[in-house]
Amino acid sequence: MSAARRSPRFDVDHLIDDPRTHVIVCCGSGGVGKTTTAAALGLRAAERGRQVVVLTIDPARRLAQAMGLTELDNSPREVPGITAPEGGRLDAMMLDMKRTFDEVVEAHTTPERARQILANPFYQALSSSFAGTQEYMAMEKLGQLRRRGQWDLIVVDTPPSRSALDFLDAPERLGSFLDGRLIRLLGGPVRAGGRAYRAFFQAGFNVVTGAMTKVLGGDLLKDVQTFVNALDTMFGGFRERAEQTYALLQRPETAFVVVAAPEPDALREASYFVDRLSEDGMPLAGLALNRIHQDGPGGIGEEQAIAGAERLEATGGHDLTAALLRLHADRLAAAARDRRAGDRFAAAHPDVPVTRVPALAVDVSDLDGLRQIGDLLSTGG
Ligand SMILES: Nc1ncnc2c1ncn2[C@@H]1O[C@H](COP(=O)(O)OP(=O)(O)OP(=O)(O)O)[C@@H](O)[C@H]1O
Ligand SMILES: [Mg+2]
């Protein structure tokens, strides 16, 4: 057996206490604990004296309630019940994707134009369900919060995408789509009615909008035309905006925390993501391995436990003890699996600092639970 590689320790408190850290982005694949980690880091930073806002995306209902997020009003509110020293403060909000899109429109055009756009069915479908909109709007919101300048630390949760990379790719993709030649072509016939143009337009339309037509129905064409024409007069371009926020993510004041479960799929995603951050010059702070199984108290090893259970099962009469021994063996096996998964990551990325957070027995749905996760993040598990 090769010697286990140890990753450098991810010193979470050093990161959140550093006054140069202004943005923390929690990324990772679906369901690994991004929202929990973002909320726990925000709470911990506030209770250590920083002025923090946490931008959460689709938090579980009970967690949202615990943070005082009972309304989806798209702006931060102070979280009640925290015990921060002088100067410390925690605000939190849930991202309302559609409302954020509406705000962008309203901020860049006349009230009359804004009304037309907001009422447009194509716009409504785009702003509430188009793939990538949530990622785009999370970045947009981050940009807005940053410009407000009210907080010295912004902790950002990312949408529940299958792949962590979507957070980085989707805004550019959506921006290109909205700024792109094709959508301008879709808007074309209103401005240029020539037959050749129309034929070309029709071809492009057929290729790309098959899926959208299903969602939007037959009036799509007219809606898109009016939408695009309104967009034309509106502002400097969605792509440009996406690029600006992207640039914020490359600044040294930003720190990415990659969250992963100790499972091959999640760690593979985390690996891709770590590589991508370094390619794009984005600052990675470390990896949080979340929900790891622990060995528990030492003593009986896995093989011993299984052998013991088998002996008891053969003689009979000690069913409960045998079941407990099997449970113990399962737990040790799970802990060993998690350790191996972590070791493989460490071998591939020996320089990435890692912290380990054990799986708690219950869901994290109140401030005390978040504090506990914060402690575990900081001690490394
Ligand atoms: N260390 C932990 N111990 C126990 N439960 C945890 C832990 N971390 C997260 N959870 C629970 O796991 C569930 C998923 O966590 P969370 O919502 O933070 O994941 P997510 O990555 O944000 O998911 P999504 O991709 O759907 O947004 C939640 O119910 C949360 O309470
Ligand atoms: Mg989440």
Coordinates of C-alpha atoms and ligand atoms in Angstrom, one line a residue:
M1 CA 0.0 0.0 0.0
S2 CA 1.4 3.4 -0.9
A3 CA 1.7 6.0 1.8
A4 CA -1.3 8.2 2.0
R5 CA -0.7 11.7 0.6
R6 CA -1.6 14.5 2.8
S7 CA -2.9 17.7 1.4
P8 CA -1.9 21.0 3.0
R9 CA -4.4 22.1 5.5
F10 CA -7.0 24.7 4.3
D11 CA -6.9 27.4 6.9
V12 CA -10.4 28.7 6.7
D13 CA -10.1 31.2 9.5
H14 CA -7.1 32.8 7.9
L15 CA -9.1 33.2 4.7
I16 CA -12.2 34.8 6.3
D17 CA -10.2 37.0 8.7
D18 CA -8.0 38.4 5.9
P19 CA -9.3 41.9 5.2
R20 CA -8.1 41.5 1.6
T21 CA -10.7 38.7 1.0
H22 CA -13.8 40.5 -0.3
V23 CA -15.5 37.7 -2.3
I24 CA -15.8 34.0 -1.5
V25 CA -17.5 31.8 -4.1
C26 CA -18.6 28.3 -3.0
C27 CA -18.7 26.0 -6.0
G28 CA -19.2 22.3 -6.5
S29 CA -21.5 19.8 -8.2
G30 CA -25.1 19.3 -7.2
G31 CA -26.0 18.5 -3.6
V32 CA -22.5 18.5 -2.1
G33 CA -23.1 21.3 0.5
K34 CA -22.5 24.6 -1.3
T35 CA -25.3 26.4 0.3
T36 CA -24.5 25.1 3.7
T37 CA -20.9 25.9 3.4
A38 CA -21.6 29.4 2.1
A39 CA -24.0 30.2 4.9
A40 CA -21.6 28.7 7.5
L41 CA -18.6 30.7 6.2
G42 CA -20.7 33.9 6.2
L43 CA -22.0 33.3 9.7
R44 CA -18.5 32.5 11.0
A45 CA -16.9 35.6 9.3
A46 CA -19.6 37.8 10.8
E47 CA -19.2 36.4 14.3
R48 CA -15.5 37.1 13.9
G49 CA -16.2 40.7 13.2
R50 CA -16.6 41.2 9.5
Q51 CA -19.5 42.8 7.7
V52 CA -20.8 40.1 5.6
V53 CA -23.5 39.4 3.1
V54 CA -24.4 35.9 1.9
L55 CA -26.0 35.4 -1.4
T56 CA -27.8 32.0 -1.2
I57 CA -29.5 30.2 -4.1
D58 CA -32.4 27.9 -3.4
P59 CA -31.7 27.3 0.2
A60 CA -33.7 24.5 1.9
R61 CA -36.8 26.1 3.5
R62 CA -35.8 25.5 7.1
L63 CA -32.3 26.9 6.6
A64 CA -33.8 29.9 4.9
Q65 CA -36.2 30.5 7.8
A66 CA -33.3 30.2 10.3
M67 CA -31.6 32.9 8.5
G68 CA -34.6 35.1 8.5
L69 CA -35.2 34.6 4.8
T70 CA -38.9 34.3 4.7
E71 CA -39.5 36.6 1.7
L72 CA -38.0 36.3 -1.7
D73 CA -37.5 40.0 -2.2
N74 CA -34.1 39.9 -3.8
S75 CA -32.3 42.2 -1.5
P76 CA -30.2 41.4 1.6
R77 CA -31.7 41.5 5.1
E78 CA -30.0 41.3 8.5
V79 CA -29.9 37.8 9.9
P80 CA -31.3 37.8 13.4
G81 CA -29.8 35.9 16.3
I82 CA -26.1 36.2 15.6
T83 CA -23.6 37.1 18.2
A84 CA -21.1 39.3 16.4
P85 CA -18.5 41.5 18.1
E86 CA -18.4 45.2 17.5
G87 CA -18.5 45.8 13.7
G88 CA -19.6 42.3 12.8
R89 CA -22.8 41.9 10.9
L90 CA -24.5 39.3 8.7
D91 CA -27.0 40.0 6.0
A92 CA -28.4 37.3 3.8
M93 CA -30.5 37.1 0.7
M94 CA -31.9 34.5 -1.7
L95 CA -31.4 35.0 -5.4
D96 CA -34.6 35.7 -7.3
M97 CA -33.5 35.0 -10.8
K98 CA -36.4 36.6 -12.6
R99 CA -36.4 39.7 -10.4
T100 CA -32.7 40.2 -11.0
F101 CA -33.2 40.0 -14.7
D102 CA -36.0 42.5 -14.5
E103 CA -33.8 44.8 -12.5
V104 CA -31.1 44.7 -15.2
V105 CA -33.7 45.6 -17.8
E106 CA -35.2 48.4 -15.7
A107 CA -31.8 49.9 -15.0
H108 CA -31.0 50.2 -18.6
T109 CA -34.0 51.5 -20.4
T110 CA -36.9 53.9 -20.1
P111 CA -39.8 52.8 -18.0
E112 CA -42.0 52.5 -21.1
R113 CA -39.5 50.2 -22.9
A114 CA -38.9 48.2 -19.7
R115 CA -42.7 47.6 -19.4
Q116 CA -42.8 46.3 -23.0
I117 CA -39.8 44.0 -22.4
L118 CA -41.0 42.7 -19.1
A119 CA -44.4 41.9 -20.6
N120 CA -42.9 40.1 -23.6
P121 CA -43.5 36.3 -23.4
F122 CA -40.1 35.5 -24.9
Y123 CA -38.5 37.6 -22.2
Q124 CA -40.6 35.9 -19.5
A125 CA -39.6 32.5 -20.6
L126 CA -36.0 33.5 -20.9
S127 CA -35.8 35.1 -17.6
S128 CA -37.4 32.3 -15.7
S129 CA -36.3 29.1 -17.3
F130 CA -33.6 29.4 -19.9
A131 CA -30.5 27.2 -19.1
G132 CA -27.8 29.4 -17.7
T133 CA -30.0 32.2 -16.6
Q134 CA -29.6 31.3 -12.9
E135 CA -25.8 31.3 -13.2
Y136 CA -25.8 34.6 -15.2
M137 CA -28.1 36.2 -12.6
A138 CA -26.0 35.0 -9.7
M139 CA -23.0 36.7 -11.2
E140 CA -25.1 39.8 -12.0
K141 CA -26.2 39.9 -8.4
L142 CA -22.7 39.5 -7.1
G143 CA -21.7 42.5 -9.3
Q144 CA -24.6 44.6 -7.9
L145 CA -23.7 43.7 -4.3
R146 CA -20.1 44.6 -4.9
R147 CA -21.0 48.0 -6.4
R148 CA -23.2 48.8 -3.4
G149 CA -20.0 48.7 -1.3
Q150 CA -21.9 48.1 2.0
W151 CA -20.1 44.9 3.0
D152 CA -16.5 44.0 3.3
L153 CA -17.1 40.3 2.5
I154 CA -19.6 38.8 0.0
V155 CA -20.1 35.1 0.2
V156 CA -21.7 33.6 -2.9
D157 CA -23.4 30.3 -3.1
T158 CA -23.8 28.9 -6.7
P159 CA -26.7 27.3 -8.4
P160 CA -27.5 23.6 -8.2
S161 CA -26.0 22.7 -11.5
R162 CA -25.0 19.2 -12.3
S163 CA -21.5 20.5 -13.1
A164 CA -19.6 23.1 -11.1
L165 CA -18.2 24.4 -14.4
D166 CA -21.6 25.7 -15.4
F167 CA -21.2 28.6 -13.0
L168 CA -18.3 29.8 -15.0
D169 CA -19.5 28.8 -18.5
A170 CA -23.2 29.5 -18.5
P171 CA -23.1 33.4 -18.2
E172 CA -20.8 33.6 -21.2
R173 CA -23.0 31.2 -23.1
L174 CA -26.1 33.1 -22.3
G175 CA -24.4 36.4 -23.0
S176 CA -23.2 35.2 -26.4
F177 CA -26.7 33.9 -27.2
L178 CA -28.3 37.2 -26.3
D179 CA -25.7 39.3 -28.0
G180 CA -25.1 36.9 -30.8
R181 CA -25.7 37.0 -34.5
L182 CA -28.4 34.5 -34.4
I183 CA -30.7 36.3 -32.1
R184 CA -30.1 39.4 -34.0
L185 CA -31.1 37.5 -37.1
L186 CA -34.2 36.4 -35.3
G187 CA -34.9 40.0 -34.8
G188 CA -34.1 40.8 -38.4
P189 CA -37.4 40.7 -40.3
V190 CA -38.8 43.6 -38.4
R191 CA -35.9 45.7 -39.7
A192 CA -35.1 44.1 -43.0
G193 CA -37.8 42.4 -44.9
G194 CA -36.0 41.0 -48.0
R195 CA -36.8 37.5 -49.1
A196 CA -33.2 36.2 -49.0
Y197 CA -32.8 37.5 -45.5
R198 CA -36.0 35.9 -44.5
A199 CA -35.0 32.5 -45.9
F200 CA -31.7 32.7 -44.1
F201 CA -33.4 33.8 -41.0
Q202 CA -35.8 30.9 -41.3
A203 CA -33.0 28.4 -41.6
G204 CA -31.3 29.7 -38.4
F205 CA -34.5 29.8 -36.7
N206 CA -35.3 26.2 -37.4
V207 CA -31.9 24.9 -36.2
V208 CA -31.8 26.6 -32.9
T209 CA -35.2 27.3 -31.7
G210 CA -36.8 23.9 -32.0
A211 CA -36.6 23.4 -28.3
M212 CA -37.7 27.0 -27.5
T213 CA -40.7 26.7 -29.8
K214 CA -41.9 23.8 -27.8
V215 CA -41.8 25.9 -24.7
L216 CA -43.0 29.1 -26.1
G217 CA -45.5 28.2 -28.8
G218 CA -46.2 29.7 -32.2
D219 CA -46.0 33.3 -31.2
L220 CA -42.4 33.0 -30.5
L221 CA -41.2 34.6 -33.6
K222 CA -43.1 37.9 -33.0
D223 CA -42.1 37.9 -29.4
V224 CA -38.4 37.4 -30.2
Q225 CA -38.5 40.1 -32.8
T226 CA -39.9 42.7 -30.5
F227 CA -37.7 41.6 -27.6
V228 CA -34.5 41.8 -29.7
N229 CA -35.4 45.2 -31.1
A230 CA -36.0 46.5 -27.6
L231 CA -32.8 44.9 -26.5
D232 CA -30.9 46.6 -29.3
T233 CA -31.6 50.0 -28.0
M234 CA -31.0 49.0 -24.4
F235 CA -27.5 48.6 -23.2
G236 CA -23.9 47.6 -23.8
G237 CA -24.6 43.9 -24.1
F238 CA -25.1 40.9 -21.9
R239 CA -21.9 39.4 -22.9
E240 CA -20.0 42.5 -21.9
R241 CA -21.7 42.4 -18.5
A242 CA -20.8 38.7 -18.1
E243 CA -17.2 39.5 -18.9
Q244 CA -17.0 42.3 -16.3
T245 CA -18.2 40.0 -13.5
Y246 CA -15.9 37.3 -14.8
A247 CA -13.0 39.7 -14.4
L248 CA -14.1 40.3 -10.8
L249 CA -13.7 36.6 -10.2
Q250 CA -10.1 36.8 -11.4
R251 CA -9.1 39.5 -8.9
P252 CA -6.9 38.6 -5.9
E253 CA -9.7 39.7 -3.6
T254 CA -11.8 36.8 -4.7
A255 CA -11.4 33.3 -3.3
F256 CA -13.0 30.1 -4.6
V257 CA -13.9 27.4 -2.1
V258 CA -14.6 24.2 -4.0
V259 CA -17.0 21.9 -2.1
A260 CA -17.1 18.2 -2.8
A261 CA -18.5 15.0 -1.3
P262 CA -15.8 12.4 -0.8
E263 CA -17.2 10.4 -3.8
P264 CA -15.5 9.7 -7.1
D265 CA -18.0 11.7 -9.2
A266 CA -18.0 14.8 -7.0
L267 CA -14.2 14.7 -6.7
R268 CA -13.7 14.3 -10.4
E269 CA -15.9 17.4 -10.9
A270 CA -13.8 19.2 -8.3
S271 CA -10.7 18.2 -10.1
Y272 CA -11.9 19.6 -13.4
F273 CA -13.0 22.7 -11.6
V274 CA -9.6 23.2 -9.9
D275 CA -7.8 22.9 -13.2
R276 CA -10.2 25.3 -14.8
L277 CA -9.7 27.9 -12.1
S278 CA -5.9 27.8 -12.6
E279 CA -6.3 28.0 -16.4
D280 CA -8.5 31.1 -16.0
G281 CA -6.3 32.7 -13.4
M282 CA -9.0 32.5 -10.7
P283 CA -7.8 32.3 -7.1
L284 CA -8.6 29.0 -5.4
A285 CA -8.5 29.0 -1.6
G286 CA -9.1 25.3 -1.0
L287 CA -11.3 22.3 -1.1
A288 CA -13.9 21.5 1.5
L289 CA -14.5 17.8 1.6
N290 CA -18.0 17.7 3.0
R291 CA -19.9 14.9 4.7
I292 CA -17.1 12.5 5.3
H293 CA -17.6 9.4 7.3
Q294 CA -15.5 9.1 10.4
D295 CA -13.7 6.1 11.9
G296 CA -15.2 6.7 15.3
P297 CA -13.5 5.4 18.4
G298 CA -10.6 3.1 17.7
G299 CA -10.6 -0.5 18.9
I300 CA -12.3 -3.1 16.8
G301 CA -11.2 -3.0 13.1
E302 CA -13.3 -3.8 10.1
E303 CA -12.2 -7.4 9.6
Q304 CA -12.4 -8.1 13.3
A305 CA -16.0 -6.7 13.4
I306 CA -17.1 -8.8 10.5
A307 CA -15.5 -12.0 11.9
G308 CA -17.1 -11.3 15.2
A309 CA -20.5 -10.8 13.6
E310 CA -20.2 -14.0 11.6
R311 CA -19.3 -16.0 14.8
L312 CA -22.3 -14.6 16.7
E313 CA -24.6 -15.2 13.7
A314 CA -23.5 -18.8 13.5
T315 CA -24.1 -19.5 17.2
G316 CA -27.3 -17.5 17.3
G317 CA -28.9 -15.6 20.2
H318 CA -26.8 -12.4 19.9
D319 CA -28.6 -10.8 16.9
L320 CA -28.4 -7.2 18.2
T321 CA -24.6 -7.4 19.0
A322 CA -24.0 -9.0 15.6
A323 CA -26.0 -6.2 13.8
L324 CA -24.0 -3.6 15.7
L325 CA -20.7 -5.2 14.7
R326 CA -21.8 -5.1 11.1
L327 CA -22.9 -1.5 11.4
H328 CA -19.5 -0.7 12.8
A329 CA -17.8 -2.6 10.0
D330 CA -19.8 -0.6 7.4
R331 CA -18.9 2.6 9.0
L332 CA -15.2 1.8 8.9
A333 CA -15.4 0.7 5.3
A334 CA -17.2 4.0 4.4
A335 CA -14.5 6.0 6.3
A336 CA -11.8 4.1 4.4
R337 CA -13.4 4.7 1.1
D338 CA -13.7 8.5 1.8
R339 CA -10.0 8.5 2.8
R340 CA -9.0 6.8 -0.4
A341 CA -11.1 9.3 -2.4
G342 CA -9.4 12.2 -0.6
D343 CA -6.0 10.7 -1.1
R344 CA -6.5 10.3 -4.9
F345 CA -7.5 14.0 -5.0
A346 CA -4.4 14.9 -3.0
A347 CA -2.2 12.9 -5.3
A348 CA -3.6 14.7 -8.4
H349 CA -3.5 18.1 -6.8
P350 CA -0.8 18.0 -4.1
D351 CA -0.8 21.8 -3.6
V352 CA -4.5 22.3 -3.1
P353 CA -5.3 22.9 0.6
V354 CA -8.1 20.7 2.0
T355 CA -10.4 20.8 5.0
R356 CA -12.6 17.9 6.0
V357 CA -16.1 18.2 7.4
P358 CA -17.7 15.1 8.9
A359 CA -21.3 14.2 8.1
L360 CA -23.5 15.4 10.9
A361 CA -26.2 13.1 12.1
V362 CA -29.0 15.6 11.2
D363 CA -29.5 18.2 8.4
V364 CA -28.0 21.6 8.9
S365 CA -31.1 23.8 9.3
D366 CA -30.4 26.4 12.0
L367 CA -27.7 28.8 13.1
D368 CA -26.3 26.4 15.6
G369 CA -25.9 23.8 12.9
L370 CA -24.2 26.4 10.7
R371 CA -21.9 27.3 13.6
Q372 CA -21.0 23.7 14.0
I373 CA -20.2 23.4 10.3
G374 CA -18.1 26.6 10.6
D375 CA -16.1 25.1 13.5
L376 CA -15.5 21.9 11.6
L377 CA -14.5 23.8 8.4
S378 CA -12.0 25.7 10.4
T379 CA -10.5 22.8 12.4
G380 CA -10.3 20.6 9.3
G381 CA -12.1 17.6 10.8
Ligands
LIG1 N1 -21.7 18.1 6.9 C1 -23.0 17.9 6.8 N2 -23.6 17.0 7.6 C2 -24.9 16.7 7.5 N3 -25.7 17.2 6.6 C3 -25.2 18.1 5.7 C4 -23.8 18.5 5.7 N4 -23.6 19.3 4.7 C5 -24.7 19.5 4.1 N5 -25.7 18.8 4.7 C6 -27.1 18.7 4.2 O1 -27.1 18.2 2.9 C7 -28.1 18.7 2.2 C8 -27.6 19.4 0.9 O2 -26.7 20.5 1.3 P1 -26.8 21.8 0.5 O3 -28.1 22.3 0.2 O4 -25.8 22.8 1.2 O5 -26.1 21.3 -0.9 P2 -25.9 22.2 -2.2 O6 -24.6 21.8 -2.8 O7 -26.2 23.6 -2.0 O8 -27.1 21.5 -3.1 P3 -27.6 22.1 -4.5 O9 -26.6 21.7 -5.5 O10 -28.9 21.3 -4.6 O11 -27.8 23.5 -4.3 C9 -28.9 19.7 3.1 O12 -30.0 19.1 3.6 C10 -27.8 20.0 4.2 O13 -28.4 20.2 5.4
MG2 MG -27.6 24.9 -2.9

